[in-house]
Structure formats: C-alpha cells, structure tokens
C-alpha cells in the first residue's frame, strides 16, 4: 500500500506541476488555458520514454481533432450532425492508423473546440490548438524531469514475495499456480517498465546491476516453480526426504554459521538419498541456494558505503 500511495502522490504532484506551468505559459501568451488543462490530464505516462514517444502522437491527435472540427464546421455549419460526423471520422482515422489510445484526446479536442467555433474562425482555432500543444509539451517535460518513476523498490518487493512462496514446498492447487504465474507476469511487466524508464535517463550502476541480478533470479525461480508444479504427494517417502523438504521454510531464519553447517550436512547425506528421490533433493539444494541470495541485494548498498568512506 505504501508503494501505491507513493506512486499516487508522485502522479498528483506531476499533474499539479503540469497544470501550473501550462497556466503560466497560456497566461503569458494570452491563450485560453482550458485546452491545455484538459490535455495535461490525459498526457501523464508511467515512463519518460513513453512520455516523449506518445507526446508527438498526442500533438498529432490534437491537430487531427481540431482540424476535423474546423473542416466539418465549414462544411455543415452549426448543425448537430456535425458532432456525430466528427466523432465517427476521428474513430475511423485512429483505427486505420493504429492510434486507438489517442482517440480520446482527438475527440475531446474536437468536442471542446466545436461549440466555441460558432461565429469565430481561424484565430480561435489557432489559439485552441496552441493551448492543447502547450498542455501536451509541458506534461511531457514534467514526466521526464519531475519525480521520474523508479520501479526498483517495487521490483524488490515482488521478488521477496516470490521468494516467500518458493520456500513453501507442497503440491500446488490450480489457484496457487495461477497466483504464482500472475506474480511472475507482474514482475516481467515491472521489469519492462524499468528498462523503458532508463532508455532516456539510464540508472546508476548499482541499480542496473540489481536489475540484472533480479532478472536472473526470476528466471531461476520460474524454473524451480515449474519443477514444484510437477510434485505430487509422496506419503511413502523416507523420513530424511520429508525432513529435507521442510527445510526451505525455516532456512532464512538461521544465522550464517548455521546455514553453512546445514549445507555441509546436506552434502554429506547426499549419497544416502534414494535414487527415486534424488530429483527432490537436488531441487531443495537449488532452492536453498536461491533463498540464501536475497542478502546479495543488501550488499550493494553496504559495499558502496564502504567505498565512499574509503575515498573520503
């Protein structure tokens, strides 16, 4: 929930900043600010790359909406049929050019311009188009430089939740499988957003290294989950195997010295594991290795602090 409120507050700050600068620019240029405010509300993006890429398309969408409003006004005049005709044409144009996401901006621009065009002509059209362009350009710049989104804290949180799920070795029902797959997909989407965010403004070396590590661990976890999905009830398994299968749930509670002793003991009993349960044993050993690695994330900050202290 804290991440949700943090992201919501950042989005609100971006929106208020965009509105403020749009109002100031429109006031300096003596342009009606209504269209700038409206387009600003629809122009915020999750990543800086999306803001720049979609900003140009939004400018085109605003021009399309305003242009069709002007054309249909001169063809049909102040007639109710003009409203329906403009919307139909805009939807068709946007579908043909695969810009469905920006149909709303073009439609809103057209609808907002049409009532004010009666008894007015090109000068009002130009002012309203300029107002829309100001809103889009200001929101694009704000997306890039004001509180740029960083998805790394949420990625680490999602990774920890996957680790907690991995520690529970048991036959998984269909609902649990769907939940795990959903978490894996969410992790993939969040990773893609973070990479896109860094395409224009690359992150620091530590964060990029953490992201590569998390991606590697996620792939490894996905393979382990796939192996876990294939498990079935083994009521007749030897006690030693049942004991080993319960270890991951408690592994992270142990100290470093205790973990080393446990891993050494597991190595010594490996020859005693029956051949039929060798796969299970190897799976648990891989999982214990994964459970031991989250501390690696915290070593980044600790090592960097030590390097800065040495340089100082």
PDB file of C-alpha atoms in Angstrom:
ATOM      1  CA  UNK A   1       0.000   0.000   0.000  1.00  0.00           C
ATOM      2  CA  UNK A   2       2.857   2.395   0.749  1.00  0.00           C
ATOM      3  CA  UNK A   3       4.190   1.972  -2.786  1.00  0.00           C
ATOM      4  CA  UNK A   4       0.703   2.638  -4.155  1.00  0.00           C
ATOM      5  CA  UNK A   5       0.323   5.870  -2.169  1.00  0.00           C
ATOM      6  CA  UNK A   6       3.861   6.931  -3.085  1.00  0.00           C
ATOM      7  CA  UNK A   7       3.150   6.462  -6.792  1.00  0.00           C
ATOM      8  CA  UNK A   8      -0.239   8.197  -6.497  1.00  0.00           C
ATOM      9  CA  UNK A   9       1.259  11.191  -4.701  1.00  0.00           C
ATOM     10  CA  UNK A  10       4.026  11.491  -7.298  1.00  0.00           C
ATOM     11  CA  UNK A  11       1.441  11.379 -10.074  1.00  0.00           C
ATOM     12  CA  UNK A  12      -0.619  14.072  -8.338  1.00  0.00           C
ATOM     13  CA  UNK A  13       2.465  16.292  -7.940  1.00  0.00           C
ATOM     14  CA  UNK A  14       3.289  15.833 -11.631  1.00  0.00           C
ATOM     15  CA  UNK A  15      -0.269  16.708 -12.615  1.00  0.00           C
ATOM     16  CA  UNK A  16      -0.342  19.854 -10.467  1.00  0.00           C
ATOM     17  CA  UNK A  17       3.090  20.901 -11.772  1.00  0.00           C
ATOM     18  CA  UNK A  18       1.982  20.402 -15.378  1.00  0.00           C
ATOM     19  CA  UNK A  19      -1.202  22.393 -14.804  1.00  0.00           C
ATOM     20  CA  UNK A  20       0.675  25.226 -13.103  1.00  0.00           C
ATOM     21  CA  UNK A  21       3.238  25.648 -15.869  1.00  0.00           C
ATOM     22  CA  UNK A  22       0.572  25.265 -18.563  1.00  0.00           C
ATOM     23  CA  UNK A  23      -1.494  28.025 -16.948  1.00  0.00           C
ATOM     24  CA  UNK A  24       1.551  30.291 -16.695  1.00  0.00           C
ATOM     25  CA  UNK A  25       2.518  29.786 -20.338  1.00  0.00           C
ATOM     26  CA  UNK A  26      -1.036  30.309 -21.556  1.00  0.00           C
ATOM     27  CA  UNK A  27      -1.287  33.479 -19.463  1.00  0.00           C
ATOM     28  CA  UNK A  28       1.996  34.818 -20.859  1.00  0.00           C
ATOM     29  CA  UNK A  29       0.883  34.089 -24.421  1.00  0.00           C
ATOM     30  CA  UNK A  30      -2.693  35.318 -23.803  1.00  0.00           C
ATOM     31  CA  UNK A  31      -4.154  31.956 -24.833  1.00  0.00           C
ATOM     32  CA  UNK A  32      -7.246  30.337 -23.227  1.00  0.00           C
ATOM     33  CA  UNK A  33      -5.881  27.707 -20.783  1.00  0.00           C
ATOM     34  CA  UNK A  34      -8.849  25.302 -20.898  1.00  0.00           C
ATOM     35  CA  UNK A  35      -7.465  23.038 -23.621  1.00  0.00           C
ATOM     36  CA  UNK A  36      -4.017  22.954 -22.030  1.00  0.00           C
ATOM     37  CA  UNK A  37      -5.529  21.758 -18.740  1.00  0.00           C
ATOM     38  CA  UNK A  38      -7.684  19.124 -20.435  1.00  0.00           C
ATOM     39  CA  UNK A  39      -4.813  17.624 -22.458  1.00  0.00           C
ATOM     40  CA  UNK A  40      -2.499  17.716 -19.419  1.00  0.00           C
ATOM     41  CA  UNK A  41      -4.864  15.402 -17.535  1.00  0.00           C
ATOM     42  CA  UNK A  42      -4.526  12.739 -20.267  1.00  0.00           C
ATOM     43  CA  UNK A  43      -0.829  13.161 -21.054  1.00  0.00           C
ATOM     44  CA  UNK A  44       0.864  11.687 -17.962  1.00  0.00           C
ATOM     45  CA  UNK A  45       2.790   8.447 -18.509  1.00  0.00           C
ATOM     46  CA  UNK A  46       4.493   5.809 -16.369  1.00  0.00           C
ATOM     47  CA  UNK A  47       7.905   6.241 -18.014  1.00  0.00           C
ATOM     48  CA  UNK A  48       9.874   9.101 -19.544  1.00  0.00           C
ATOM     49  CA  UNK A  49      10.297   7.160 -22.776  1.00  0.00           C
ATOM     50  CA  UNK A  50       6.526   6.753 -23.160  1.00  0.00           C
ATOM     51  CA  UNK A  51       6.041  10.452 -22.410  1.00  0.00           C
ATOM     52  CA  UNK A  52       8.363  11.502 -25.246  1.00  0.00           C
ATOM     53  CA  UNK A  53       7.190   8.869 -27.727  1.00  0.00           C
ATOM     54  CA  UNK A  54       3.490   9.436 -27.070  1.00  0.00           C
ATOM     55  CA  UNK A  55       3.837  13.213 -26.765  1.00  0.00           C
ATOM     56  CA  UNK A  56       4.448  13.563 -30.512  1.00  0.00           C
ATOM     57  CA  UNK A  57       1.469  11.320 -31.294  1.00  0.00           C
ATOM     58  CA  UNK A  58      -0.733  13.308 -28.902  1.00  0.00           C
ATOM     59  CA  UNK A  59       0.237  16.521 -30.662  1.00  0.00           C
ATOM     60  CA  UNK A  60      -0.878  14.929 -33.920  1.00  0.00           C
ATOM     61  CA  UNK A  61      -4.093  13.714 -32.264  1.00  0.00           C
ATOM     62  CA  UNK A  62      -4.917  17.227 -31.050  1.00  0.00           C
ATOM     63  CA  UNK A  63      -4.263  18.622 -34.520  1.00  0.00           C
ATOM     64  CA  UNK A  64      -6.452  15.905 -36.077  1.00  0.00           C
ATOM     65  CA  UNK A  65      -9.325  16.605 -33.694  1.00  0.00           C
ATOM     66  CA  UNK A  66      -9.138  20.379 -34.121  1.00  0.00           C
ATOM     67  CA  UNK A  67      -8.644  20.101 -37.885  1.00  0.00           C
ATOM     68  CA  UNK A  68     -11.700  17.905 -38.411  1.00  0.00           C
ATOM     69  CA  UNK A  69     -13.775  20.182 -36.186  1.00  0.00           C
ATOM     70  CA  UNK A  70     -12.789  23.121 -38.378  1.00  0.00           C
ATOM     71  CA  UNK A  71     -13.444  21.251 -41.652  1.00  0.00           C
ATOM     72  CA  UNK A  72     -16.847  19.955 -40.588  1.00  0.00           C
ATOM     73  CA  UNK A  73     -17.815  23.393 -39.269  1.00  0.00           C
ATOM     74  CA  UNK A  74     -17.208  24.944 -42.676  1.00  0.00           C
ATOM     75  CA  UNK A  75     -18.972  22.035 -44.454  1.00  0.00           C
ATOM     76  CA  UNK A  76     -22.017  21.502 -42.219  1.00  0.00           C
ATOM     77  CA  UNK A  77     -22.099  24.731 -40.271  1.00  0.00           C
ATOM     78  CA  UNK A  78     -23.581  24.965 -36.773  1.00  0.00           C
ATOM     79  CA  UNK A  79     -25.560  21.758 -37.087  1.00  0.00           C
ATOM     80  CA  UNK A  80     -25.963  18.908 -34.531  1.00  0.00           C
ATOM     81  CA  UNK A  81     -24.999  16.441 -37.264  1.00  0.00           C
ATOM     82  CA  UNK A  82     -21.511  17.899 -37.166  1.00  0.00           C
ATOM     83  CA  UNK A  83     -20.822  16.418 -33.708  1.00  0.00           C
ATOM     84  CA  UNK A  84     -21.673  12.846 -34.699  1.00  0.00           C
ATOM     85  CA  UNK A  85     -19.837  13.132 -38.020  1.00  0.00           C
ATOM     86  CA  UNK A  86     -16.631  14.403 -36.445  1.00  0.00           C
ATOM     87  CA  UNK A  87     -16.530  11.625 -33.828  1.00  0.00           C
ATOM     88  CA  UNK A  88     -17.205   8.880 -36.384  1.00  0.00           C
ATOM     89  CA  UNK A  89     -14.471  10.152 -38.711  1.00  0.00           C
ATOM     90  CA  UNK A  90     -11.950  10.550 -35.870  1.00  0.00           C
ATOM     91  CA  UNK A  91     -12.565   6.988 -34.627  1.00  0.00           C
ATOM     92  CA  UNK A  92     -12.153   5.609 -38.160  1.00  0.00           C
ATOM     93  CA  UNK A  93      -8.941   7.576 -38.744  1.00  0.00           C
ATOM     94  CA  UNK A  94      -7.415   6.499 -35.428  1.00  0.00           C
ATOM     95  CA  UNK A  95      -8.301   2.840 -36.050  1.00  0.00           C
ATOM     96  CA  UNK A  96      -6.790   2.911 -39.522  1.00  0.00           C
ATOM     97  CA  UNK A  97      -3.502   4.366 -38.234  1.00  0.00           C
ATOM     98  CA  UNK A  98      -3.478   2.138 -35.089  1.00  0.00           C
ATOM     99  CA  UNK A  99      -3.635   5.078 -32.675  1.00  0.00           C
ATOM    100  CA  UNK A 100      -6.635   3.848 -30.701  1.00  0.00           C
ATOM    101  CA  UNK A 101      -5.159   5.044 -27.395  1.00  0.00           C
ATOM    102  CA  UNK A 102      -5.247   8.660 -28.553  1.00  0.00           C
ATOM    103  CA  UNK A 103      -8.774   8.659 -29.953  1.00  0.00           C
ATOM    104  CA  UNK A 104      -9.958  10.216 -26.675  1.00  0.00           C
ATOM    105  CA  UNK A 105      -7.607  13.211 -26.970  1.00  0.00           C
ATOM    106  CA  UNK A 106      -8.611  13.870 -30.580  1.00  0.00           C
ATOM    107  CA  UNK A 107     -12.315  13.513 -29.754  1.00  0.00           C
ATOM    108  CA  UNK A 108     -12.136  15.730 -26.659  1.00  0.00           C
ATOM    109  CA  UNK A 109     -10.226  18.385 -28.607  1.00  0.00           C
ATOM    110  CA  UNK A 110     -12.840  18.340 -31.367  1.00  0.00           C
ATOM    111  CA  UNK A 111     -15.769  18.454 -28.923  1.00  0.00           C
ATOM    112  CA  UNK A 112     -14.205  21.271 -26.917  1.00  0.00           C
ATOM    113  CA  UNK A 113     -13.456  23.364 -29.993  1.00  0.00           C
ATOM    114  CA  UNK A 114     -16.765  22.962 -31.866  1.00  0.00           C
ATOM    115  CA  UNK A 115     -19.080  24.965 -29.532  1.00  0.00           C
ATOM    116  CA  UNK A 116     -16.622  27.874 -29.387  1.00  0.00           C
ATOM    117  CA  UNK A 117     -16.179  27.973 -33.183  1.00  0.00           C
ATOM    118  CA  UNK A 118     -19.645  29.333 -33.891  1.00  0.00           C
ATOM    119  CA  UNK A 119     -19.235  32.898 -35.208  1.00  0.00           C
ATOM    120  CA  UNK A 120     -15.452  32.544 -34.892  1.00  0.00           C
ATOM    121  CA  UNK A 121     -12.896  31.214 -37.303  1.00  0.00           C
ATOM    122  CA  UNK A 122      -9.200  30.541 -37.755  1.00  0.00           C
ATOM    123  CA  UNK A 123      -7.860  32.785 -34.968  1.00  0.00           C
ATOM    124  CA  UNK A 124      -9.827  30.896 -32.328  1.00  0.00           C
ATOM    125  CA  UNK A 125      -8.922  27.566 -33.898  1.00  0.00           C
ATOM    126  CA  UNK A 126      -5.216  28.506 -33.749  1.00  0.00           C
ATOM    127  CA  UNK A 127      -5.438  29.609 -30.122  1.00  0.00           C
ATOM    128  CA  UNK A 128      -7.087  26.388 -29.022  1.00  0.00           C
ATOM    129  CA  UNK A 129      -4.666  24.209 -30.932  1.00  0.00           C
ATOM    130  CA  UNK A 130      -1.741  26.105 -29.386  1.00  0.00           C
ATOM    131  CA  UNK A 131      -3.324  25.675 -25.951  1.00  0.00           C
ATOM    132  CA  UNK A 132      -3.570  21.896 -26.463  1.00  0.00           C
ATOM    133  CA  UNK A 133       0.015  21.735 -27.703  1.00  0.00           C
ATOM    134  CA  UNK A 134       1.243  23.647 -24.634  1.00  0.00           C
ATOM    135  CA  UNK A 135      -0.501  21.182 -22.314  1.00  0.00           C
ATOM    136  CA  UNK A 136       0.999  18.165 -24.106  1.00  0.00           C
ATOM    137  CA  UNK A 137       4.545  19.569 -24.291  1.00  0.00           C
ATOM    138  CA  UNK A 138       4.578  20.742 -20.662  1.00  0.00           C
ATOM    139  CA  UNK A 139       3.304  17.381 -19.381  1.00  0.00           C
ATOM    140  CA  UNK A 140       5.942  15.576 -21.494  1.00  0.00           C
ATOM    141  CA  UNK A 141       8.763  17.637 -19.974  1.00  0.00           C
ATOM    142  CA  UNK A 142       7.358  17.184 -16.456  1.00  0.00           C
ATOM    143  CA  UNK A 143       7.184  13.406 -16.996  1.00  0.00           C
ATOM    144  CA  UNK A 144      10.870  13.385 -17.876  1.00  0.00           C
ATOM    145  CA  UNK A 145      12.356  15.623 -15.181  1.00  0.00           C
ATOM    146  CA  UNK A 146       9.922  15.943 -12.243  1.00  0.00           C
ATOM    147  CA  UNK A 147       9.988  12.929  -9.900  1.00  0.00           C
ATOM    148  CA  UNK A 148      10.796  10.328 -12.595  1.00  0.00           C
ATOM    149  CA  UNK A 149       9.364   6.931 -11.709  1.00  0.00           C
ATOM    150  CA  UNK A 150      11.650   4.315 -10.207  1.00  0.00           C
ATOM    151  CA  UNK A 151      10.226   0.782 -10.160  1.00  0.00           C
ATOM    152  CA  UNK A 152      13.180  -0.854  -8.377  1.00  0.00           C
ATOM    153  CA  UNK A 153      11.647  -0.772  -4.839  1.00  0.00           C
ATOM    154  CA  UNK A 154       8.507  -2.469  -6.157  1.00  0.00           C
ATOM    155  CA  UNK A 155      10.580  -4.989  -8.111  1.00  0.00           C
ATOM    156  CA  UNK A 156      12.493  -5.925  -4.957  1.00  0.00           C
ATOM    157  CA  UNK A 157       9.203  -6.254  -3.094  1.00  0.00           C
ATOM    158  CA  UNK A 158       7.746  -8.548  -5.761  1.00  0.00           C
ATOM    159  CA  UNK A 159      10.935 -10.616  -5.762  1.00  0.00           C
ATOM    160  CA  UNK A 160      10.737 -11.089  -1.991  1.00  0.00           C
ATOM    161  CA  UNK A 161       7.126 -12.269  -2.328  1.00  0.00           C
ATOM    162  CA  UNK A 162       8.226 -14.821  -4.921  1.00  0.00           C
ATOM    163  CA  UNK A 163      10.968 -15.992  -2.547  1.00  0.00           C
ATOM    164  CA  UNK A 164       8.450 -16.423   0.274  1.00  0.00           C
ATOM    165  CA  UNK A 165       6.230 -18.511  -1.995  1.00  0.00           C
ATOM    166  CA  UNK A 166       9.170 -20.618  -3.168  1.00  0.00           C
ATOM    167  CA  UNK A 167      10.032 -21.574   0.415  1.00  0.00           C
ATOM    168  CA  UNK A 168       6.723 -23.431   0.717  1.00  0.00           C
ATOM    169  CA  UNK A 169       7.249 -26.851  -0.840  1.00  0.00           C
ATOM    170  CA  UNK A 170       3.945 -28.616  -1.228  1.00  0.00           C
ATOM    171  CA  UNK A 171       1.696 -29.879  -4.013  1.00  0.00           C
ATOM    172  CA  UNK A 172       0.157 -26.753  -5.566  1.00  0.00           C
ATOM    173  CA  UNK A 173      -3.502 -26.499  -6.498  1.00  0.00           C
ATOM    174  CA  UNK A 174      -4.739 -24.666  -9.594  1.00  0.00           C
ATOM    175  CA  UNK A 175      -5.499 -21.393  -7.781  1.00  0.00           C
ATOM    176  CA  UNK A 176      -1.984 -21.268  -6.288  1.00  0.00           C
ATOM    177  CA  UNK A 177      -0.451 -21.940  -9.689  1.00  0.00           C
ATOM    178  CA  UNK A 178      -2.450 -19.075 -11.197  1.00  0.00           C
ATOM    179  CA  UNK A 179      -1.383 -16.768  -8.375  1.00  0.00           C
ATOM    180  CA  UNK A 180       2.300 -17.615  -8.860  1.00  0.00           C
ATOM    181  CA  UNK A 181       2.042 -17.170 -12.623  1.00  0.00           C
ATOM    182  CA  UNK A 182       0.343 -13.810 -12.083  1.00  0.00           C
ATOM    183  CA  UNK A 183       3.199 -12.677  -9.837  1.00  0.00           C
ATOM    184  CA  UNK A 184       5.768 -13.797 -12.388  1.00  0.00           C
ATOM    185  CA  UNK A 185       3.932 -11.867 -15.133  1.00  0.00           C
ATOM    186  CA  UNK A 186       3.709  -8.759 -12.938  1.00  0.00           C
ATOM    187  CA  UNK A 187       7.450  -8.979 -12.324  1.00  0.00           C
ATOM    188  CA  UNK A 188       8.051  -9.162 -16.092  1.00  0.00           C
ATOM    189  CA  UNK A 189       5.860  -6.114 -16.748  1.00  0.00           C
ATOM    190  CA  UNK A 190       7.545  -4.107 -13.995  1.00  0.00           C
ATOM    191  CA  UNK A 191      10.979  -5.032 -15.363  1.00  0.00           C
ATOM    192  CA  UNK A 192       9.955  -3.875 -18.838  1.00  0.00           C
ATOM    193  CA  UNK A 193       8.751  -0.547 -17.409  1.00  0.00           C
ATOM    194  CA  UNK A 194      12.024  -0.001 -15.545  1.00  0.00           C
ATOM    195  CA  UNK A 195      14.083  -0.723 -18.665  1.00  0.00           C
ATOM    196  CA  UNK A 196      11.917   1.659 -20.660  1.00  0.00           C
ATOM    197  CA  UNK A 197      12.349   4.331 -17.979  1.00  0.00           C
ATOM    198  CA  UNK A 198      16.135   4.025 -18.329  1.00  0.00           C
ATOM    199  CA  UNK A 199      16.160   4.288 -22.130  1.00  0.00           C
ATOM    200  CA  UNK A 200      16.275   8.087 -21.936  1.00  0.00           C
ATOM    201  CA  UNK A 201      17.818   8.517 -18.480  1.00  0.00           C
ATOM    202  CA  UNK A 202      19.982   5.485 -17.584  1.00  0.00           C
ATOM    203  CA  UNK A 203      20.006   4.437 -13.942  1.00  0.00           C
ATOM    204  CA  UNK A 204      23.134   4.281 -11.800  1.00  0.00           C
ATOM    205  CA  UNK A 205      25.480   1.300 -11.950  1.00  0.00           C
ATOM    206  CA  UNK A 206      24.177  -0.263  -8.723  1.00  0.00           C
ATOM    207  CA  UNK A 207      20.542  -0.244  -9.802  1.00  0.00           C
ATOM    208  CA  UNK A 208      21.269  -1.630 -13.275  1.00  0.00           C
ATOM    209  CA  UNK A 209      23.324  -4.395 -11.653  1.00  0.00           C
ATOM    210  CA  UNK A 210      20.483  -5.133  -9.236  1.00  0.00           C
ATOM    211  CA  UNK A 211      18.015  -5.315 -12.114  1.00  0.00           C
ATOM    212  CA  UNK A 212      20.189  -7.825 -13.990  1.00  0.00           C
ATOM    213  CA  UNK A 213      20.502  -9.888 -10.835  1.00  0.00           C
ATOM    214  CA  UNK A 214      16.745  -9.838 -10.172  1.00  0.00           C
ATOM    215  CA  UNK A 215      16.034 -10.879 -13.760  1.00  0.00           C
ATOM    216  CA  UNK A 216      18.453 -13.804 -13.452  1.00  0.00           C
ATOM    217  CA  UNK A 217      16.932 -14.899 -10.157  1.00  0.00           C
ATOM    218  CA  UNK A 218      13.413 -14.563 -11.525  1.00  0.00           C
ATOM    219  CA  UNK A 219      14.263 -16.930 -14.407  1.00  0.00           C
ATOM    220  CA  UNK A 220      15.777 -19.379 -11.944  1.00  0.00           C
ATOM    221  CA  UNK A 221      12.711 -19.140  -9.687  1.00  0.00           C
ATOM    222  CA  UNK A 222      10.400 -19.704 -12.652  1.00  0.00           C
ATOM    223  CA  UNK A 223      12.242 -22.956 -13.411  1.00  0.00           C
ATOM    224  CA  UNK A 224      12.009 -24.032  -9.775  1.00  0.00           C
ATOM    225  CA  UNK A 225       8.296 -23.263  -9.677  1.00  0.00           C
ATOM    226  CA  UNK A 226       7.831 -25.337 -12.799  1.00  0.00           C
ATOM    227  CA  UNK A 227       9.558 -28.206 -11.044  1.00  0.00           C
ATOM    228  CA  UNK A 228       7.440 -27.601  -7.957  1.00  0.00           C
ATOM    229  CA  UNK A 229       4.270 -27.775 -10.074  1.00  0.00           C
ATOM    230  CA  UNK A 230       5.184 -31.329 -11.043  1.00  0.00           C
ATOM    231  CA  UNK A 231       5.446 -32.529  -7.448  1.00  0.00           C
ATOM    232  CA  UNK A 232       2.842 -34.935  -6.123  1.00  0.00           C
ATOM    233  CA  UNK A 233       2.028 -36.283  -2.695  1.00  0.00           C
ATOM    234  CA  UNK A 234       4.741 -38.646  -1.516  1.00  0.00           C
ATOM    235  CA  UNK A 235       3.384 -40.180   1.649  1.00  0.00           C
ATOM    236  CA  UNK A 236       5.742 -43.137   1.369  1.00  0.00           C
ATOM    237  CA  UNK A 237       8.913 -41.044   1.071  1.00  0.00           C
ATOM    238  CA  UNK A 238      11.689 -41.736   3.633  1.00  0.00           C
ATOM    239  CA  UNK A 239      11.775 -39.578   6.745  1.00  0.00           C
ATOM    240  CA  UNK A 240      15.062 -37.982   5.738  1.00  0.00           C
ATOM    241  CA  UNK A 241      13.493 -36.794   2.463  1.00  0.00           C
ATOM    242  CA  UNK A 242      10.424 -35.436   4.249  1.00  0.00           C
ATOM    243  CA  UNK A 243      12.721 -33.571   6.650  1.00  0.00           C
ATOM    244  CA  UNK A 244      14.787 -32.090   3.820  1.00  0.00           C
ATOM    245  CA  UNK A 245      11.642 -30.917   2.016  1.00  0.00           C
ATOM    246  CA  UNK A 246      10.632 -28.919   5.115  1.00  0.00           C
ATOM    247  CA  UNK A 247      13.977 -27.095   5.401  1.00  0.00           C
ATOM    248  CA  UNK A 248      13.369 -24.169   2.990  1.00  0.00           C
ATOM    249  CA  UNK A 249      10.502 -22.757   5.063  1.00  0.00           C
ATOM    250  CA  UNK A 250      12.902 -22.240   8.007  1.00  0.00           C
ATOM    251  CA  UNK A 251      16.178 -21.656   6.169  1.00  0.00           C
ATOM    252  CA  UNK A 252      16.116 -17.855   6.155  1.00  0.00           C
ATOM    253  CA  UNK A 253      15.573 -17.750   9.920  1.00  0.00           C
ATOM    254  CA  UNK A 254      19.004 -19.316  10.519  1.00  0.00           C
ATOM    255  CA  UNK A 255      22.227 -17.398  11.008  1.00  0.00           C
ATOM    256  CA  UNK A 256      25.073 -17.514   8.518  1.00  0.00           C
ATOM    257  CA  UNK A 257      27.102 -20.041  10.523  1.00  0.00           C
ATOM    258  CA  UNK A 258      24.056 -22.278  10.971  1.00  0.00           C
ATOM    259  CA  UNK A 259      23.356 -22.149   7.253  1.00  0.00           C
ATOM    260  CA  UNK A 260      26.893 -23.260   6.447  1.00  0.00           C
ATOM    261  CA  UNK A 261      26.608 -26.208   8.849  1.00  0.00           C
ATOM    262  CA  UNK A 262      23.248 -27.168   7.346  1.00  0.00           C
ATOM    263  CA  UNK A 263      24.557 -27.075   3.754  1.00  0.00           C
ATOM    264  CA  UNK A 264      27.618 -29.107   4.781  1.00  0.00           C
ATOM    265  CA  UNK A 265      25.369 -31.697   6.439  1.00  0.00           C
ATOM    266  CA  UNK A 266      23.163 -31.903   3.325  1.00  0.00           C
ATOM    267  CA  UNK A 267      26.251 -32.557   1.209  1.00  0.00           C
ATOM    268  CA  UNK A 268      27.332 -35.383   3.497  1.00  0.00           C
ATOM    269  CA  UNK A 269      23.949 -37.153   3.365  1.00  0.00           C
ATOM    270  CA  UNK A 270      23.537 -36.790  -0.414  1.00  0.00           C
ATOM    271  CA  UNK A 271      24.792 -40.379  -1.084  1.00  0.00           C
ATOM    272  CA  UNK A 272      22.165 -41.723   1.340  1.00  0.00           C
ATOM    273  CA  UNK A 273      19.215 -40.261  -0.608  1.00  0.00           C
ATOM    274  CA  UNK A 274      17.342 -42.999  -2.517  1.00  0.00           C
ATOM    275  CA  UNK A 275      17.620 -42.706  -6.279  1.00  0.00           C
ATOM    276  CA  UNK A 276      13.853 -42.209  -6.673  1.00  0.00           C
ATOM    277  CA  UNK A 277      14.033 -39.027  -4.571  1.00  0.00           C
ATOM    278  CA  UNK A 278      17.272 -37.624  -5.985  1.00  0.00           C
ATOM    279  CA  UNK A 279      15.388 -35.046  -8.059  1.00  0.00           C
ATOM    280  CA  UNK A 280      13.635 -33.746  -4.956  1.00  0.00           C
ATOM    281  CA  UNK A 281      16.920 -33.458  -3.104  1.00  0.00           C
ATOM    282  CA  UNK A 282      18.558 -31.534  -5.940  1.00  0.00           C
ATOM    283  CA  UNK A 283      15.549 -29.241  -6.142  1.00  0.00           C
ATOM    284  CA  UNK A 284      15.788 -28.432  -2.426  1.00  0.00           C
ATOM    285  CA  UNK A 285      19.518 -27.704  -2.756  1.00  0.00           C
ATOM    286  CA  UNK A 286      18.841 -25.300  -5.639  1.00  0.00           C
ATOM    287  CA  UNK A 287      16.070 -23.647  -3.663  1.00  0.00           C
ATOM    288  CA  UNK A 288      18.289 -23.215  -0.599  1.00  0.00           C
ATOM    289  CA  UNK A 289      20.839 -21.516  -2.841  1.00  0.00           C
ATOM    290  CA  UNK A 290      18.152 -19.111  -4.089  1.00  0.00           C
ATOM    291  CA  UNK A 291      16.888 -18.419  -0.563  1.00  0.00           C
ATOM    292  CA  UNK A 292      20.416 -17.550   0.514  1.00  0.00           C
ATOM    293  CA  UNK A 293      20.844 -14.968  -2.255  1.00  0.00           C
ATOM    294  CA  UNK A 294      18.418 -12.128  -1.307  1.00  0.00           C
ATOM    295  CA  UNK A 295      21.070 -10.840   1.098  1.00  0.00           C
ATOM    296  CA  UNK A 296      23.067 -10.081  -2.057  1.00  0.00           C
ATOM    297  CA  UNK A 297      20.719  -7.156  -2.717  1.00  0.00           C
ATOM    298  CA  UNK A 298      21.664  -5.546   0.576  1.00  0.00           C
ATOM    299  CA  UNK A 299      25.403  -5.919  -0.066  1.00  0.00           C
ATOM    300  CA  UNK A 300      25.190  -3.339  -2.877  1.00  0.00           C
ATOM    301  CA  UNK A 301      24.396  -0.513  -0.510  1.00  0.00           C
ATOM    302  CA  UNK A 302      26.850  -1.735   2.141  1.00  0.00           C
ATOM    303  CA  UNK A 303      29.738  -2.082  -0.329  1.00  0.00           C
ATOM    304  CA  UNK A 304      29.070   1.338  -1.839  1.00  0.00           C
ATOM    305  CA  UNK A 305      29.018   2.962   1.575  1.00  0.00           C
ATOM    306  CA  UNK A 306      32.380   1.372   2.348  1.00  0.00           C
ATOM    307  CA  UNK A 307      33.852   2.569  -0.974  1.00  0.00           C
ATOM    308  CA  UNK A 308      32.643   6.125  -0.332  1.00  0.00           C
ATOM    309  CA  UNK A 309      34.079   6.003   3.190  1.00  0.00           C
ATOM    310  CA  UNK A 310      37.470   4.815   1.873  1.00  0.00           C
ATOM    311  CA  UNK A 311      37.545   7.550  -0.797  1.00  0.00           C
ATOM    312  CA  UNK A 312      36.640  10.180   1.783  1.00  0.00           C
TER     313      UNK A 312
END
